[in-house]
Amino acid sequence: LAKTTQPISMDSYEGQEVNITCSHNNIATNDYITWYQQFPSQGPRFIIQGYKTKVTNEVASLFIPADRKSSTLSLPRVSLSDTAVYYCLVGELDDKIIFGKGTRLHILP
Amino acid sequence: DAMVIQNPRYQVTQFGKPVTLSCSQTLNHNVMYWYQQKSSQAPKLLFHYYDKDFNNEADTPDNFQSRRPNTSFCFLDIRSPGLGDAAMYLCATSSLFEGTVLGLYEQYFGPGTRLTVT
């Protein structure tokens, strides 16, 4: 399983676009990049998953450069309810998930 | 709605008194996981099942055991809880079909059981 590095915490304001970058220099050919969101006292929730280039869904976008050694989760126009911990995970699709430390995102009014 | 259910949501047990946490799922997923999450830490995988095939993490203490009597249910048994076992316990499921056929692999988490040891 590739090791990931993300900022420990980030602050932003309501209405802003938030970008959280994850480094995964040792990503393997068969590895996918997945992001989870966790609110306090709840289980993590899948946000988005991708292999290369760009993936977009109704919640977020995931940007993956050609070398795949990093990825950026983009949250458009955040609100207070987006305050949560965001985890970046890298591994093969049927790998067990090992969570890293995650990024604590705090949205300010 | 298909979902992952954990009971109870809050459990208080005494030091050394065995406790069982339960998880059920209506997703018909073949993989089930148990995680331990302590305050301000990331979830830590304890073990998981591929169908009935049990996979223990190397650093999971022997004090933690698990049972999966059928596809829908999975139990976490803590034989002699210590104060350090107080945590949120999260159950999750996933489908190998989704991963291998659909190219999408998502874990579905339950709401967790918060265990207090007195």
Short mmCIF file of C-alpha atoms in Angstrom, two decimals:
data_model
loop_
_atom_site.label_atom_id
_atom_site.label_comp_id
_atom_site.label_asym_id
_atom_site.label_seq_id
_atom_site.Cartn_x
_atom_site.Cartn_y
_atom_site.Cartn_z
CA LEU A 1 0.00 0.00 0.00
CA ALA A 2 1.40 3.36 -1.04
CA LYS A 3 2.09 5.83 1.73
CA THR A 4 0.18 9.10 1.51
CA THR A 5 0.96 12.56 2.87
CA GLN A 6 -1.64 15.27 3.34
CA PRO A 7 -1.82 18.50 5.30
CA ILE A 8 -2.87 17.94 8.88
CA SER A 9 -5.39 20.77 8.83
CA MET A 10 -6.83 23.50 6.63
CA ASP A 11 -9.15 26.43 7.19
CA SER A 12 -11.36 28.03 4.58
CA TYR A 13 -14.46 30.20 4.33
CA GLU A 14 -17.96 29.48 3.23
CA GLY A 15 -18.45 29.84 -0.50
CA GLN A 16 -14.78 29.25 -1.32
CA GLU A 17 -13.36 26.42 -3.38
CA VAL A 18 -11.15 24.17 -1.28
CA ASN A 19 -8.32 22.09 -2.69
CA ILE A 20 -6.68 19.39 -0.59
CA THR A 21 -3.56 17.84 -2.04
CA CYS A 22 -2.28 14.38 -1.26
CA SER A 23 1.21 13.12 -2.10
CA HIS A 24 1.73 9.47 -2.97
CA ASN A 25 5.17 9.16 -4.53
CA ASN A 26 5.22 5.36 -4.38
CA ILE A 27 1.92 4.79 -6.14
CA ALA A 28 1.88 1.52 -8.10
CA THR A 29 0.51 0.85 -11.56
CA ASN A 30 -2.63 -0.89 -10.29
CA ASP A 31 -3.35 1.62 -7.53
CA TYR A 32 -6.42 3.82 -7.46
CA ILE A 33 -6.84 7.02 -5.45
CA THR A 34 -9.84 7.29 -3.18
CA TRP A 35 -11.04 10.02 -0.85
CA TYR A 36 -13.28 9.60 2.19
CA GLN A 37 -14.97 12.20 4.38
CA GLN A 38 -15.67 11.72 8.06
CA PHE A 39 -17.87 13.87 10.28
CA PRO A 40 -17.50 13.69 14.07
CA SER A 41 -19.08 10.57 15.59
CA GLN A 42 -19.91 9.10 12.19
CA GLY A 43 -18.32 6.50 9.96
CA PRO A 44 -16.28 7.65 6.96
CA ARG A 45 -18.14 8.26 3.74
CA PHE A 46 -16.82 7.64 0.22
CA ILE A 47 -16.43 10.85 -1.77
CA ILE A 48 -14.65 10.07 -5.01
CA GLN A 49 -12.25 7.64 -6.66
CA GLY A 50 -10.01 7.92 -9.69
CA TYR A 51 -7.06 6.47 -11.55
CA LYS A 52 -5.83 9.30 -13.77
CA THR A 53 -6.71 12.75 -15.16
CA LYS A 54 -9.91 14.17 -13.75
CA VAL A 55 -12.98 12.69 -12.14
CA THR A 56 -16.02 14.72 -11.17
CA ASN A 57 -19.20 13.82 -9.35
CA GLU A 58 -21.96 15.77 -7.64
CA VAL A 59 -19.83 16.30 -4.54
CA ALA A 60 -16.25 16.91 -5.65
CA SER A 61 -13.61 16.74 -8.33
CA LEU A 62 -10.41 14.77 -8.25
CA PHE A 63 -7.42 15.94 -10.25
CA ILE A 64 -4.60 13.49 -10.91
CA PRO A 65 -1.53 14.59 -12.88
CA ALA A 66 0.09 12.36 -15.46
CA ASP A 67 2.77 11.04 -13.09
CA ARG A 68 0.07 10.16 -10.50
CA LYS A 69 2.42 10.99 -7.65
CA SER A 70 -0.10 13.37 -6.17
CA SER A 71 -3.80 14.11 -6.35
CA THR A 72 -6.01 17.04 -5.44
CA LEU A 73 -9.51 16.83 -4.03
CA SER A 74 -11.48 19.92 -4.98
CA LEU A 75 -14.62 20.90 -3.10
CA PRO A 76 -16.57 23.67 -4.86
CA ARG A 77 -18.22 26.40 -2.83
CA VAL A 78 -17.89 24.85 0.61
CA SER A 79 -20.38 25.38 3.40
CA LEU A 80 -20.10 24.99 7.17
CA SER A 81 -21.36 21.43 6.81
CA ASP A 82 -18.22 20.49 4.87
CA THR A 83 -16.21 20.75 8.09
CA ALA A 84 -14.85 17.23 8.47
CA VAL A 85 -11.75 15.07 8.20
CA TYR A 86 -10.79 14.09 4.66
CA TYR A 87 -8.74 10.96 4.04
CA CYS A 88 -6.73 10.19 0.92
CA LEU A 89 -6.12 6.50 0.28
CA VAL A 90 -4.12 4.77 -2.39
CA GLY A 91 -4.28 1.08 -3.24
CA GLU A 92 -5.55 -1.57 -5.58
CA LEU A 93 -9.30 -1.71 -5.95
CA ASP A 94 -9.80 -4.79 -3.80
CA ASP A 95 -7.15 -3.89 -1.23
CA LYS A 96 -8.07 -3.46 2.37
CA ILE A 97 -8.22 0.23 3.30
CA ILE A 98 -5.56 1.59 5.60
CA PHE A 99 -6.34 5.13 6.71
CA GLY A 100 -3.63 7.76 7.07
CA LYS A 101 -3.89 10.74 9.37
CA GLY A 102 -6.24 12.73 7.12
CA THR A 103 -6.79 16.46 6.77
CA ARG A 104 -9.01 18.31 9.23
CA LEU A 105 -10.90 20.88 7.19
CA HIS A 106 -12.50 23.68 9.14
CA ILE A 107 -14.94 25.95 7.30
CA LEU A 108 -15.44 29.38 8.79
CA PRO A 109 -18.49 31.60 8.30
CA ASP B 1 -32.59 1.71 2.07
CA ALA B 2 -29.70 -0.69 1.89
CA MET B 3 -27.33 0.06 4.68
CA VAL B 4 -24.88 -0.97 7.39
CA ILE B 5 -26.37 -1.13 10.86
CA GLN B 6 -24.45 -1.24 14.12
CA ASN B 7 -25.91 -2.07 17.49
CA PRO B 8 -25.77 -0.71 20.01
CA ARG B 9 -24.66 2.83 19.18
CA TYR B 10 -23.30 3.26 22.69
CA GLN B 11 -22.00 0.48 24.91
CA VAL B 12 -20.66 0.71 28.43
CA THR B 13 -18.81 -2.25 29.87
CA GLN B 14 -16.71 -2.90 32.92
CA PHE B 15 -13.01 -3.52 32.90
CA GLY B 16 -12.49 -7.19 32.07
CA LYS B 17 -16.13 -7.94 31.28
CA PRO B 18 -16.60 -9.47 27.82
CA VAL B 19 -18.57 -7.43 25.36
CA THR B 20 -19.95 -8.10 21.88
CA LEU B 21 -20.67 -5.50 19.24
CA SER B 22 -22.81 -6.35 16.26
CA CYS B 23 -23.00 -5.28 12.65
CA SER B 24 -25.53 -6.17 10.01
CA GLN B 25 -25.83 -5.20 6.37
CA THR B 26 -28.54 -5.26 3.76
CA LEU B 27 -26.14 -4.62 0.87
CA ASN B 28 -25.32 -8.30 0.34
CA HIS B 29 -21.63 -7.40 0.23
CA ASN B 30 -19.14 -10.22 0.52
CA VAL B 31 -16.48 -8.28 2.43
CA MET B 32 -16.93 -6.98 5.98
CA TYR B 33 -14.43 -5.02 8.07
CA TRP B 34 -14.00 -3.95 11.67
CA TYR B 35 -12.11 -0.78 12.54
CA GLN B 36 -11.17 0.77 15.85
CA GLN B 37 -11.05 4.56 16.01
CA LYS B 38 -9.77 6.38 19.07
CA SER B 39 -10.32 10.05 19.68
CA SER B 40 -8.69 12.32 17.07
CA GLN B 41 -7.10 9.34 15.32
CA ALA B 42 -7.73 7.66 11.99
CA PRO B 43 -9.68 4.39 11.86
CA LYS B 44 -7.42 1.39 12.40
CA LEU B 45 -8.27 -1.86 10.66
CA LEU B 46 -8.61 -4.78 13.08
CA PHE B 47 -9.67 -7.56 10.69
CA HIS B 48 -11.87 -8.32 7.74
CA TYR B 49 -13.73 -11.16 6.07
CA TYR B 50 -13.80 -12.08 2.42
CA ASP B 51 -16.97 -14.16 2.59
CA LYS B 52 -16.08 -16.59 5.41
CA ASP B 53 -12.35 -16.17 4.96
CA PHE B 54 -11.06 -14.34 8.05
CA ASN B 55 -8.09 -11.97 7.75
CA ASN B 56 -6.52 -10.67 10.93
CA GLU B 57 -4.21 -7.65 10.98
CA ALA B 58 -0.80 -8.51 12.42
CA ASP B 59 -1.05 -5.99 15.24
CA THR B 60 -4.62 -6.75 16.32
CA PRO B 61 -4.50 -7.95 19.94
CA ASP B 62 -5.71 -11.48 20.72
CA ASN B 63 -8.26 -9.87 23.00
CA PHE B 64 -10.26 -9.01 19.88
CA GLN B 65 -12.13 -11.77 18.08
CA SER B 66 -14.70 -11.78 15.33
CA ARG B 67 -17.45 -14.02 14.02
CA ARG B 68 -19.37 -13.93 10.77
CA PRO B 69 -22.18 -16.49 10.94
CA ASN B 70 -23.66 -15.45 7.59
CA THR B 71 -23.32 -12.83 4.85
CA SER B 72 -25.42 -10.28 6.68
CA PHE B 73 -23.98 -10.33 10.17
CA CYS B 74 -20.60 -9.82 11.73
CA PHE B 75 -19.69 -9.61 15.42
CA LEU B 76 -16.76 -8.12 17.29
CA ASP B 77 -15.99 -9.80 20.61
CA ILE B 78 -13.69 -8.15 23.13
CA ARG B 79 -12.84 -10.86 25.61
CA SER B 80 -11.42 -8.75 28.42
CA PRO B 81 -11.80 -5.05 27.72
CA GLY B 82 -9.20 -2.74 29.13
CA LEU B 83 -9.37 1.01 29.57
CA GLY B 84 -7.31 1.38 26.40
CA ASP B 85 -10.01 -0.34 24.37
CA ALA B 86 -12.42 2.55 24.81
CA ALA B 87 -13.02 3.78 21.29
CA MET B 88 -15.47 4.02 18.41
CA TYR B 89 -15.79 0.68 16.61
CA LEU B 90 -16.72 0.94 12.96
CA CYS B 91 -18.07 -1.78 10.73
CA ALA B 92 -17.80 -1.47 6.97
CA THR B 93 -18.70 -3.53 3.93
CA SER B 94 -17.62 -3.68 0.32
CA SER B 95 -18.21 -5.72 -2.78
CA LEU B 96 -15.50 -7.47 -4.76
CA PHE B 97 -17.93 -7.49 -7.67
CA GLU B 98 -17.89 -3.70 -7.76
CA GLY B 99 -14.12 -3.66 -7.69
CA THR B 100 -13.40 -6.26 -10.31
CA VAL B 101 -16.31 -5.72 -12.68
CA LEU B 102 -17.39 -2.13 -12.28
CA GLY B 103 -13.96 -0.67 -11.57
CA LEU B 104 -15.26 1.02 -8.47
CA TYR B 105 -14.42 0.06 -4.94
CA GLU B 106 -16.24 1.79 -2.14
CA GLN B 107 -16.47 0.88 1.51
CA TYR B 108 -19.79 1.54 3.20
CA PHE B 109 -19.46 2.37 6.87
CA GLY B 110 -21.94 1.99 9.66
CA PRO B 111 -22.50 4.75 12.23
CA GLY B 112 -20.21 3.07 14.73
CA THR B 113 -20.53 1.85 18.31
CA ARG B 114 -18.89 3.99 20.95
CA LEU B 115 -17.48 1.75 23.66
CA THR B 116 -16.81 3.05 27.15
CA VAL B 117 -14.87 0.92 29.63
CA THR B 118 -15.34 1.72 33.31
#
